mmCIF file of C-alpha atoms in Angstrom:
data_model
loop_
_atom_site.group_PDB
_atom_site.id
_atom_site.type_symbol
_atom_site.label_atom_id
_atom_site.label_comp_id
_atom_site.label_asym_id
_atom_site.label_seq_id
_atom_site.Cartn_x
_atom_site.Cartn_y
_atom_site.Cartn_z
ATOM 1 C CA UNK R 17 -185.361 8.539 270.050
ATOM 2 C CA UNK R 18 -182.640 6.367 268.541
ATOM 3 C CA UNK R 19 -183.850 7.090 265.001
ATOM 4 C CA UNK R 20 -183.987 10.823 265.717
ATOM 5 C CA UNK R 21 -180.411 10.781 266.979
ATOM 6 C CA UNK R 22 -179.283 8.821 263.936
ATOM 7 C CA UNK R 23 -180.998 11.323 261.663
ATOM 8 C CA UNK R 24 -179.206 14.260 263.276
ATOM 9 C CA UNK R 25 -175.892 12.451 263.791
ATOM 10 C CA UNK R 26 -174.231 14.006 260.698
ATOM 11 C CA UNK R 27 -175.117 17.489 261.994
ATOM 12 C CA UNK R 28 -173.676 16.646 265.411
ATOM 13 C CA UNK R 29 -170.511 15.284 263.820
ATOM 14 C CA UNK R 30 -170.220 18.491 261.790
ATOM 15 C CA UNK R 31 -170.494 20.528 264.982
ATOM 16 C CA UNK R 32 -167.804 18.450 266.680
ATOM 17 C CA UNK R 33 -165.460 18.617 263.680
ATOM 18 C CA UNK R 34 -166.003 22.371 263.493
ATOM 19 C CA UNK R 35 -165.077 23.136 267.104
ATOM 20 C CA UNK R 36 -161.290 23.314 266.449
ATOM 21 C CA UNK R 37 -161.973 25.632 263.495
ATOM 22 C CA UNK R 38 -164.227 27.812 265.662
ATOM 23 C CA UNK R 39 -161.568 28.090 268.362
ATOM 24 C CA UNK R 40 -158.966 29.115 265.803
ATOM 25 C CA UNK R 41 -161.346 31.615 264.238
ATOM 26 C CA UNK R 42 -162.105 33.062 267.670
ATOM 27 C CA UNK R 43 -158.576 34.342 268.176
ATOM 28 C CA UNK R 44 -158.020 35.462 264.593
ATOM 29 C CA UNK R 45 -161.325 37.332 264.231
ATOM 30 C CA UNK R 46 -160.561 39.040 267.545
ATOM 31 C CA UNK R 47 -157.772 40.816 265.705
ATOM 32 C CA UNK R 48 -160.111 41.672 262.836
ATOM 33 C CA UNK R 49 -162.604 43.195 265.277
ATOM 34 C CA UNK R 50 -159.911 45.453 266.698
ATOM 35 C CA UNK R 51 -158.753 46.410 263.209
ATOM 36 C CA UNK R 52 -162.317 47.240 262.151
ATOM 37 C CA UNK R 53 -163.093 49.613 265.022
ATOM 38 C CA UNK R 54 -159.667 51.228 264.668
ATOM 39 C CA UNK R 55 -160.648 51.969 261.060
ATOM 40 C CA UNK R 56 -163.759 53.809 262.207
ATOM 41 C CA UNK R 57 -166.418 51.098 262.015
ATOM 42 C CA UNK R 58 -168.915 50.381 264.777
ATOM 43 C CA UNK R 59 -169.110 47.070 266.621
ATOM 44 C CA UNK R 60 -172.401 46.196 264.913
ATOM 45 C CA UNK R 61 -171.041 46.847 261.417
ATOM 46 C CA UNK R 62 -167.882 44.880 262.211
ATOM 47 C CA UNK R 63 -169.896 41.830 263.281
ATOM 48 C CA UNK R 64 -172.197 42.135 260.247
ATOM 49 C CA UNK R 65 -169.158 42.153 257.948
ATOM 50 C CA UNK R 66 -167.928 38.930 259.527
ATOM 51 C CA UNK R 67 -171.396 37.362 259.372
ATOM 52 C CA UNK R 68 -171.951 37.977 255.663
ATOM 53 C CA UNK R 69 -168.395 37.562 254.363
ATOM 54 C CA UNK R 70 -166.521 34.876 256.340
ATOM 55 C CA UNK R 71 -163.186 35.584 254.664
ATOM 56 C CA UNK R 72 -160.267 36.837 256.730
ATOM 57 C CA UNK R 73 -158.062 38.108 253.901
ATOM 58 C CA UNK R 74 -161.020 39.620 252.047
ATOM 59 C CA UNK R 75 -162.289 41.351 255.157
ATOM 60 C CA UNK R 76 -158.881 42.782 256.037
ATOM 61 C CA UNK R 77 -158.471 44.109 252.492
ATOM 62 C CA UNK R 78 -162.015 45.455 252.554
ATOM 63 C CA UNK R 79 -161.378 47.355 255.774
ATOM 64 C CA UNK R 80 -158.295 48.956 254.210
ATOM 65 C CA UNK R 81 -160.357 50.083 251.211
ATOM 66 C CA UNK R 82 -163.127 51.454 253.421
ATOM 67 C CA UNK R 83 -160.614 53.362 255.553
ATOM 68 C CA UNK R 84 -159.007 54.804 252.412
ATOM 69 C CA UNK R 85 -162.388 55.837 250.956
ATOM 70 C CA UNK R 86 -162.093 53.496 247.959
ATOM 71 C CA UNK R 87 -164.790 53.014 245.327
ATOM 72 C CA UNK R 88 -167.326 50.186 245.077
ATOM 73 C CA UNK R 89 -165.619 48.978 241.893
ATOM 74 C CA UNK R 90 -162.299 48.820 243.698
ATOM 75 C CA UNK R 91 -163.894 46.873 246.527
ATOM 76 C CA UNK R 92 -165.666 44.428 244.191
ATOM 77 C CA UNK R 93 -162.562 43.747 242.110
ATOM 78 C CA UNK R 94 -160.385 43.260 245.192
ATOM 79 C CA UNK R 95 -162.828 40.786 246.726
ATOM 80 C CA UNK R 96 -163.134 38.905 243.442
ATOM 81 C CA UNK R 97 -159.394 38.363 243.146
ATOM 82 C CA UNK R 98 -158.764 37.574 246.809
ATOM 83 C CA UNK R 99 -161.714 35.191 247.145
ATOM 84 C CA UNK R 100 -161.496 33.536 243.737
ATOM 85 C CA UNK R 101 -159.938 30.488 245.353
ATOM 86 C CA UNK R 102 -163.202 29.740 247.149
ATOM 87 C CA UNK R 103 -164.870 29.148 243.799
ATOM 88 C CA UNK R 104 -162.219 26.578 242.952
ATOM 89 C CA UNK R 105 -162.658 24.942 246.361
ATOM 90 C CA UNK R 106 -166.409 24.761 245.841
ATOM 91 C CA UNK R 107 -165.960 23.091 242.462
ATOM 92 C CA UNK R 108 -163.651 20.523 244.016
ATOM 93 C CA UNK R 109 -165.931 19.904 246.989
ATOM 94 C CA UNK R 110 -168.995 19.512 244.767
ATOM 95 C CA UNK R 111 -167.628 16.115 243.729
ATOM 96 C CA UNK R 112 -168.120 14.839 247.300
ATOM 97 C CA UNK R 113 -171.717 16.000 247.846
ATOM 98 C CA UNK R 114 -174.439 13.369 248.096
ATOM 99 C CA UNK R 115 -177.593 13.266 245.971
ATOM 100 C CA UNK R 116 -179.681 15.275 248.474
ATOM 101 C CA UNK R 117 -177.840 18.474 247.595
ATOM 102 C CA UNK R 118 -180.246 20.507 245.475
ATOM 103 C CA UNK R 119 -179.477 24.039 244.262
ATOM 104 C CA UNK R 120 -180.676 25.896 247.415
ATOM 105 C CA UNK R 121 -178.567 23.623 249.612
ATOM 106 C CA UNK R 122 -175.531 24.094 247.381
ATOM 107 C CA UNK R 123 -175.922 27.866 247.553
ATOM 108 C CA UNK R 124 -176.303 27.748 251.333
ATOM 109 C CA UNK R 125 -173.199 25.607 251.806
ATOM 110 C CA UNK R 126 -171.217 27.737 249.329
ATOM 111 C CA UNK R 127 -171.544 30.636 251.763
ATOM 112 C CA UNK R 128 -169.454 28.807 254.335
ATOM 113 C CA UNK R 129 -166.602 27.448 252.213
ATOM 114 C CA UNK R 130 -163.344 28.653 253.729
ATOM 115 C CA UNK R 131 -159.832 27.223 253.617
ATOM 116 C CA UNK R 132 -160.249 25.396 256.923
ATOM 117 C CA UNK R 133 -163.795 24.160 256.298
ATOM 118 C CA UNK R 134 -162.773 22.948 252.862
ATOM 119 C CA UNK R 135 -159.813 21.051 254.333
ATOM 120 C CA UNK R 136 -161.908 19.326 256.998
ATOM 121 C CA UNK R 137 -164.764 18.503 254.614
ATOM 122 C CA UNK R 138 -162.404 17.158 251.956
ATOM 123 C CA UNK R 139 -160.772 14.839 254.483
ATOM 124 C CA UNK R 140 -164.063 13.078 255.284
ATOM 125 C CA UNK R 141 -164.545 9.570 253.971
ATOM 126 C CA UNK R 142 -167.458 9.007 251.640
ATOM 127 C CA UNK R 143 -169.987 11.562 250.436
ATOM 128 C CA UNK R 144 -170.840 14.693 252.392
ATOM 129 C CA UNK R 145 -174.401 15.258 253.600
ATOM 130 C CA UNK R 146 -176.108 18.614 253.920
ATOM 131 C CA UNK R 147 -176.574 18.125 257.669
ATOM 132 C CA UNK R 148 -172.862 17.544 258.177
ATOM 133 C CA UNK R 149 -171.940 20.689 256.251
ATOM 134 C CA UNK R 150 -174.553 22.720 258.141
ATOM 135 C CA UNK R 151 -173.036 21.678 261.456
ATOM 136 C CA UNK R 152 -169.466 22.281 260.307
ATOM 137 C CA UNK R 153 -170.243 25.724 258.903
ATOM 138 C CA UNK R 154 -172.567 26.937 261.668
ATOM 139 C CA UNK R 155 -170.168 26.383 264.573
ATOM 140 C CA UNK R 156 -167.251 27.814 262.581
ATOM 141 C CA UNK R 157 -169.263 30.913 261.669
ATOM 142 C CA UNK R 158 -170.291 31.321 265.295
ATOM 143 C CA UNK R 159 -166.637 31.298 266.344
ATOM 144 C CA UNK R 160 -165.707 33.852 263.692
ATOM 145 C CA UNK R 161 -168.530 36.257 264.573
ATOM 146 C CA UNK R 162 -168.025 35.855 268.325
ATOM 147 C CA UNK R 163 -164.335 36.673 268.022
ATOM 148 C CA UNK R 164 -165.173 39.739 265.933
ATOM 149 C CA UNK R 165 -167.676 40.903 268.551
ATOM 150 C CA UNK R 166 -165.169 40.477 271.378
ATOM 151 C CA UNK R 167 -162.386 42.171 269.425
ATOM 152 C CA UNK R 168 -164.538 45.107 268.350
ATOM 153 C CA UNK R 169 -165.805 45.569 271.898
ATOM 154 C CA UNK R 170 -162.286 45.396 273.293
ATOM 155 C CA UNK R 171 -161.092 47.874 270.686
ATOM 156 C CA UNK R 172 -163.509 50.464 272.036
ATOM 157 C CA UNK R 173 -162.770 49.822 275.704
ATOM 158 C CA UNK R 174 -159.073 48.992 275.968
ATOM 159 C CA UNK R 175 -156.252 51.589 275.771
ATOM 160 C CA UNK R 176 -154.946 52.379 272.300
ATOM 161 C CA UNK R 177 -151.475 51.039 273.146
ATOM 162 C CA UNK R 178 -152.919 47.634 273.992
ATOM 163 C CA UNK R 179 -155.283 47.413 271.009
ATOM 164 C CA UNK R 180 -152.444 48.378 268.660
ATOM 165 C CA UNK R 181 -150.420 45.459 269.978
ATOM 166 C CA UNK R 182 -153.350 43.029 269.762
ATOM 167 C CA UNK R 183 -154.254 44.167 266.259
ATOM 168 C CA UNK R 184 -151.218 42.315 264.924
ATOM 169 C CA UNK R 185 -153.007 38.970 265.492
ATOM 170 C CA UNK R 186 -154.636 39.078 262.047
ATOM 171 C CA UNK R 187 -151.334 39.703 260.294
ATOM 172 C CA UNK R 188 -149.653 37.015 262.366
ATOM 173 C CA UNK R 189 -152.257 34.570 261.048
ATOM 174 C CA UNK R 190 -151.335 35.404 257.447
ATOM 175 C CA UNK R 191 -147.659 34.850 258.228
ATOM 176 C CA UNK R 192 -148.455 31.541 259.932
ATOM 177 C CA UNK R 193 -150.393 30.414 256.859
ATOM 178 C CA UNK R 194 -147.633 31.327 254.396
ATOM 179 C CA UNK R 195 -144.509 30.109 256.220
ATOM 180 C CA UNK R 196 -145.182 26.305 256.295
ATOM 181 C CA UNK R 197 -145.871 25.919 252.534
ATOM 182 C CA UNK R 198 -143.123 28.433 251.728
ATOM 183 C CA UNK R 199 -140.591 26.232 253.522
ATOM 184 C CA UNK R 200 -141.640 23.278 251.374
ATOM 185 C CA UNK R 201 -142.039 25.051 248.038
ATOM 186 C CA UNK R 202 -139.714 27.646 246.561
ATOM 187 C CA UNK R 203 -142.560 28.711 244.275
ATOM 188 C CA UNK R 204 -144.765 29.690 247.211
ATOM 189 C CA UNK R 205 -141.869 31.570 248.792
ATOM 190 C CA UNK R 206 -141.131 33.515 245.610
ATOM 191 C CA UNK R 207 -144.804 34.369 245.032
ATOM 192 C CA UNK R 208 -145.289 35.550 248.622
ATOM 193 C CA UNK R 209 -142.077 37.597 248.551
ATOM 194 C CA UNK R 210 -143.008 39.127 245.187
ATOM 195 C CA UNK R 211 -146.419 40.147 246.470
ATOM 196 C CA UNK R 212 -144.825 41.740 249.553
ATOM 197 C CA UNK R 213 -142.234 43.637 247.491
ATOM 198 C CA UNK R 214 -144.891 44.861 245.056
ATOM 199 C CA UNK R 215 -147.095 45.985 247.924
ATOM 200 C CA UNK R 216 -144.268 48.019 249.470
ATOM 201 C CA UNK R 217 -143.365 49.473 246.073
ATOM 202 C CA UNK R 218 -146.916 50.679 245.524
ATOM 203 C CA UNK R 219 -147.062 52.147 249.018
ATOM 204 C CA UNK R 220 -143.788 54.085 248.937
ATOM 205 C CA UNK R 221 -143.039 54.616 245.235
ATOM 206 C CA UNK R 222 -146.559 54.932 243.814
ATOM 207 C CA UNK R 223 -148.637 56.369 246.673
ATOM 208 C CA UNK R 224 -151.180 57.771 244.216
ATOM 209 C CA UNK R 225 -152.458 54.213 243.656
ATOM 210 C CA UNK R 226 -155.086 53.385 246.262
ATOM 211 C CA UNK R 227 -154.695 50.491 248.670
ATOM 212 C CA UNK R 228 -157.321 48.339 246.988
ATOM 213 C CA UNK R 229 -155.759 48.536 243.538
ATOM 214 C CA UNK R 230 -152.310 48.033 245.067
ATOM 215 C CA UNK R 231 -153.550 44.733 246.505
ATOM 216 C CA UNK R 232 -155.038 43.746 243.156
ATOM 217 C CA UNK R 233 -151.904 44.581 241.158
ATOM 218 C CA UNK R 234 -149.609 42.902 243.687
ATOM 219 C CA UNK R 235 -151.680 39.710 243.682
ATOM 220 C CA UNK R 236 -151.884 39.551 239.891
ATOM 221 C CA UNK R 237 -148.174 40.243 239.371
ATOM 222 C CA UNK R 238 -147.149 37.632 241.937
ATOM 223 C CA UNK R 239 -149.607 35.043 240.581
ATOM 224 C CA UNK R 240 -148.506 35.535 236.969
ATOM 225 C CA UNK R 241 -144.849 35.272 237.962
ATOM 226 C CA UNK R 242 -145.541 32.087 239.906
ATOM 227 C CA UNK R 243 -147.464 30.558 237.004
ATOM 228 C CA UNK R 244 -144.690 31.354 234.525
ATOM 229 C CA UNK R 245 -141.662 30.420 236.614
ATOM 230 C CA UNK R 246 -143.150 27.592 238.692
ATOM 231 C CA UNK R 247 -145.856 25.928 236.595
ATOM 232 C CA UNK R 248 -147.711 23.026 238.184
ATOM 233 C CA UNK R 249 -147.014 19.746 236.418
ATOM 234 C CA UNK R 250 -149.975 18.076 234.741
ATOM 235 C CA UNK R 251 -150.758 14.922 236.697
ATOM 236 C CA UNK R 252 -152.088 13.272 233.560
ATOM 237 C CA UNK R 253 -148.759 13.529 231.830
ATOM 238 C CA UNK R 254 -146.914 10.254 231.522
ATOM 239 C CA UNK R 255 -143.406 10.349 232.884
ATOM 240 C CA UNK R 256 -140.724 9.741 230.320
ATOM 241 C CA UNK R 257 -138.644 6.573 230.833
#
Protein backbone atom coordinates (compact mmCIF):
# COMPACT_ATOMS: atom_id res chain seq x y z
CA UNK A 1 0.00 0.00 0.00
CA UNK A 2 2.85 2.36 0.85
CA UNK A 3 4.57 1.69 -2.48
CA UNK A 4 1.31 2.24 -4.37
CA UNK A 5 0.81 5.59 -2.66
CA UNK A 6 4.39 6.59 -3.42
CA UNK A 7 3.90 5.66 -7.06
CA UNK A 8 0.80 7.84 -7.37
CA UNK A 9 2.09 10.65 -5.13
CA UNK A 10 3.14 12.90 -8.06
CA UNK A 11 -0.38 12.61 -9.52
CA UNK A 12 -1.91 13.50 -6.16
CA UNK A 13 0.43 16.46 -5.79
CA UNK A 14 -0.57 17.61 -9.28
CA UNK A 15 -4.23 17.43 -8.29
CA UNK A 16 -3.59 19.46 -5.14
CA UNK A 17 -1.51 22.08 -6.97
CA UNK A 18 -4.21 22.33 -9.62
CA UNK A 19 -7.11 23.02 -7.25
CA UNK A 20 -6.48 26.81 -7.05
CA UNK A 21 -6.29 26.92 -10.86
CA UNK A 22 -9.54 24.95 -11.13
CA UNK A 23 -11.31 27.32 -8.75
CA UNK A 24 -10.14 30.32 -10.75
CA UNK A 25 -11.16 28.68 -14.01
CA UNK A 26 -14.58 27.88 -12.56
CA UNK A 27 -15.56 31.53 -12.26
CA UNK A 28 -13.96 32.66 -15.51
CA UNK A 29 -15.39 29.86 -17.67
CA UNK A 30 -18.79 30.62 -16.15
CA UNK A 31 -18.64 33.88 -18.06
CA UNK A 32 -17.57 32.07 -21.22
CA UNK A 33 -20.54 29.70 -20.92
CA UNK A 34 -22.92 32.64 -20.75
CA UNK A 35 -21.21 34.32 -23.69
CA UNK A 36 -21.42 31.12 -25.76
CA UNK A 37 -25.16 30.56 -25.32
CA UNK A 38 -25.83 34.26 -25.89
CA UNK A 39 -24.06 33.82 -29.24
CA UNK A 40 -26.45 31.05 -30.23
CA UNK A 41 -24.54 27.93 -29.19
CA UNK A 42 -26.07 25.07 -27.22
CA UNK A 43 -24.86 24.02 -23.78
CA UNK A 44 -23.36 20.81 -25.17
CA UNK A 45 -21.39 22.62 -27.89
CA UNK A 46 -20.19 25.22 -25.37
CA UNK A 47 -18.82 22.53 -23.06
CA UNK A 48 -17.22 20.66 -25.98
CA UNK A 49 -15.44 23.85 -27.05
CA UNK A 50 -14.00 24.23 -23.56
CA UNK A 51 -13.04 20.55 -23.40
CA UNK A 52 -11.07 20.51 -26.65
CA UNK A 53 -9.59 24.02 -26.59
CA UNK A 54 -8.75 25.10 -23.02
CA UNK A 55 -7.88 28.66 -24.01
CA UNK A 56 -9.93 31.55 -22.67
CA UNK A 57 -8.80 34.24 -25.11
CA UNK A 58 -8.94 31.86 -28.07
CA UNK A 59 -12.40 30.66 -27.15
CA UNK A 60 -13.75 34.18 -26.70
CA UNK A 61 -12.34 35.21 -30.08
CA UNK A 62 -13.68 32.02 -31.64
CA UNK A 63 -17.18 32.71 -30.34
CA UNK A 64 -17.06 36.19 -31.88
CA UNK A 65 -16.07 34.72 -35.25
CA UNK A 66 -18.80 32.08 -35.08
CA UNK A 67 -21.42 34.70 -34.19
CA UNK A 68 -20.25 36.87 -37.10
CA UNK A 69 -20.34 33.94 -39.55
CA UNK A 70 -16.58 34.05 -40.20
CA UNK A 71 -14.70 31.59 -42.40
CA UNK A 72 -12.66 28.57 -41.31
CA UNK A 73 -9.50 30.31 -42.53
CA UNK A 74 -10.30 33.33 -40.40
CA UNK A 75 -10.88 31.09 -37.40
CA UNK A 76 -7.66 29.10 -37.93
CA UNK A 77 -5.50 32.20 -38.38
CA UNK A 78 -7.01 33.91 -35.33
CA UNK A 79 -6.41 30.87 -33.13
CA UNK A 80 -2.85 30.52 -34.41
CA UNK A 81 -1.93 34.08 -33.50
CA UNK A 82 -3.74 34.17 -30.16
CA UNK A 83 -2.45 30.77 -29.00
CA UNK A 84 1.07 30.99 -30.41
CA UNK A 85 2.38 31.73 -26.94
CA UNK A 86 1.46 28.21 -25.82
CA UNK A 87 3.99 26.81 -28.27
CA UNK A 88 6.68 28.95 -26.69
CA UNK A 89 5.58 27.84 -23.22
CA UNK A 90 5.74 24.21 -24.28
CA UNK A 91 9.27 24.65 -25.61
CA UNK A 92 10.34 26.21 -22.33
CA UNK A 93 8.62 23.57 -20.22
CA UNK A 94 10.12 20.73 -22.26
CA UNK A 95 13.45 21.47 -20.56
CA UNK A 96 11.97 20.37 -17.21
CA UNK A 97 10.44 17.05 -18.31
CA UNK A 98 11.99 13.84 -17.01
CA UNK A 99 13.21 10.96 -19.18
CA UNK A 100 9.87 9.08 -19.06
CA UNK A 101 8.25 11.62 -21.36
CA UNK A 102 7.95 9.90 -24.74
CA UNK A 103 6.21 11.49 -27.73
CA UNK A 104 2.63 10.39 -26.85
CA UNK A 105 3.03 11.75 -23.32
CA UNK A 106 4.43 15.03 -24.63
CA UNK A 107 1.49 15.40 -27.00
CA UNK A 108 -0.98 14.63 -24.22
CA UNK A 109 0.56 17.16 -21.84
CA UNK A 110 0.80 19.78 -24.62
CA UNK A 111 -3.00 19.81 -24.75
CA UNK A 112 -3.18 21.21 -21.23
CA UNK A 113 -0.51 23.92 -21.33
CA UNK A 114 -2.13 27.19 -20.30
CA UNK A 115 -0.70 30.33 -18.72
CA UNK A 116 -1.58 29.22 -15.20
CA UNK A 117 -0.56 25.57 -15.62
CA UNK A 118 2.72 26.67 -17.16
CA UNK A 119 3.40 29.02 -14.24
CA UNK A 120 2.72 26.36 -11.61
CA UNK A 121 4.67 23.65 -13.44
CA UNK A 122 7.64 25.94 -14.05
CA UNK A 123 7.82 26.80 -10.35
CA UNK A 124 8.31 23.16 -9.33
CA UNK A 125 11.74 22.10 -8.15
CA UNK A 126 13.46 19.39 -10.13
CA UNK A 127 12.15 17.57 -13.19
CA UNK A 128 8.45 17.18 -13.93
CA UNK A 129 6.93 13.70 -14.15
CA UNK A 130 4.08 12.69 -16.42
CA UNK A 131 1.90 11.76 -13.43
CA UNK A 132 2.31 15.21 -11.90
CA UNK A 133 1.35 16.94 -15.15
CA UNK A 134 -1.64 14.62 -15.60
CA UNK A 135 -2.95 15.55 -12.16
CA UNK A 136 -2.32 19.26 -12.65
CA UNK A 137 -4.00 19.35 -16.05
CA UNK A 138 -6.94 17.05 -15.28
CA UNK A 139 -8.26 18.98 -12.27
CA UNK A 140 -7.74 22.32 -14.04
CA UNK A 141 -9.61 21.08 -17.12
CA UNK A 142 -12.41 19.80 -14.92
CA UNK A 143 -12.78 23.25 -13.36
CA UNK A 144 -12.82 24.94 -16.76
CA UNK A 145 -15.44 22.59 -18.25
CA UNK A 146 -17.60 22.62 -15.11
CA UNK A 147 -17.68 26.41 -15.08
CA UNK A 148 -18.63 26.43 -18.76
CA UNK A 149 -21.45 23.97 -18.10
CA UNK A 150 -22.81 26.04 -15.21
CA UNK A 151 -22.52 29.29 -17.15
CA UNK A 152 -24.17 27.90 -20.28
CA UNK A 153 -26.98 26.40 -18.22
CA UNK A 154 -27.48 29.65 -16.34
CA UNK A 155 -27.48 31.58 -19.60
CA UNK A 156 -30.50 29.62 -20.77
CA UNK A 157 -32.41 29.84 -17.49
CA UNK A 158 -31.65 33.24 -15.99
CA UNK A 159 -33.20 36.54 -17.20
CA UNK A 160 -31.36 38.32 -20.00
CA UNK A 161 -30.63 41.35 -17.78
CA UNK A 162 -28.80 39.16 -15.28
CA UNK A 163 -26.85 37.11 -17.84
CA UNK A 164 -25.76 40.31 -19.60
CA UNK A 165 -24.30 41.56 -16.33
CA UNK A 166 -22.61 38.23 -15.55
CA UNK A 167 -21.19 37.93 -19.06
CA UNK A 168 -18.67 40.65 -18.22
CA UNK A 169 -16.73 38.17 -16.03
CA UNK A 170 -14.65 36.95 -18.99
CA UNK A 171 -13.66 40.47 -19.99
CA UNK A 172 -12.91 41.35 -16.39
CA UNK A 173 -10.44 38.45 -16.34
CA UNK A 174 -8.58 39.88 -19.34
CA UNK A 175 -8.37 43.27 -17.64
CA UNK A 176 -7.13 41.65 -14.43
CA UNK A 177 -4.41 39.84 -16.38
CA UNK A 178 -3.21 42.96 -18.21
CA UNK A 179 -3.25 45.57 -15.42
CA UNK A 180 -0.54 44.14 -13.07
CA UNK A 181 2.19 43.77 -15.75
CA UNK A 182 1.10 47.04 -17.37
CA UNK A 183 1.75 48.87 -14.11
CA UNK A 184 5.28 47.47 -14.02
CA UNK A 185 6.16 47.78 -17.71
CA UNK A 186 5.42 50.72 -19.97
CA UNK A 187 5.91 48.39 -22.94
CA UNK A 188 3.04 46.15 -21.86
CA UNK A 189 0.84 49.19 -21.29
CA UNK A 190 1.58 50.63 -24.73
CA UNK A 191 1.02 47.29 -26.48
CA UNK A 192 -2.29 46.69 -24.68
CA UNK A 193 -3.48 50.24 -25.37
CA UNK A 194 -2.45 49.99 -29.03
CA UNK A 195 -4.36 46.74 -29.45
CA UNK A 196 -7.45 48.31 -27.86
CA UNK A 197 -7.26 51.43 -30.05
CA UNK A 198 -6.77 49.34 -33.19
CA UNK A 199 -9.71 47.13 -32.26
CA UNK A 200 -12.00 50.14 -31.82
CA UNK A 201 -10.74 51.66 -35.07
CA UNK A 202 -11.57 48.50 -37.00
CA UNK A 203 -15.00 48.31 -35.39
CA UNK A 204 -16.10 51.90 -36.00
CA UNK A 205 -13.96 53.11 -38.92
CA UNK A 206 -13.55 49.89 -40.91
CA UNK A 207 -16.70 47.87 -40.16
CA UNK A 208 -16.32 45.93 -43.40
CA UNK A 209 -13.42 44.01 -41.81
CA UNK A 210 -14.77 41.02 -39.91
CA UNK A 211 -14.19 40.57 -36.19
CA UNK A 212 -11.71 37.75 -36.61
CA UNK A 213 -9.42 39.66 -38.96
CA UNK A 214 -9.77 42.76 -36.78
CA UNK A 215 -8.39 40.73 -33.86
CA UNK A 216 -5.55 39.42 -36.02
CA UNK A 217 -4.57 42.84 -37.37
CA UNK A 218 -4.82 44.48 -33.94
CA UNK A 219 -2.63 41.81 -32.34
CA UNK A 220 0.00 41.97 -35.08
CA UNK A 221 0.15 45.77 -35.13
CA UNK A 222 0.46 45.98 -31.34
CA UNK A 223 3.07 43.20 -31.21
CA UNK A 224 5.21 44.73 -33.96
CA UNK A 225 5.06 48.14 -32.29
CA UNK A 226 6.06 46.62 -28.96
CA UNK A 227 8.96 44.73 -30.53
CA UNK A 228 10.26 47.84 -32.28
CA UNK A 229 9.82 50.39 -29.50
CA UNK A 230 10.41 48.16 -26.47
CA UNK A 231 12.80 45.39 -27.53
CA UNK A 232 13.74 42.84 -24.89
CA UNK A 233 17.40 43.02 -23.94
CA UNK A 234 19.50 39.97 -24.74
CA UNK A 235 20.47 38.37 -21.44
CA UNK A 236 23.67 37.05 -22.98
CA UNK A 237 24.91 40.52 -23.72
CA UNK A 238 27.70 41.68 -21.46
CA UNK A 239 27.03 44.98 -19.78
CA UNK A 240 29.42 47.73 -20.72
CA UNK A 241 31.60 49.05 -17.87
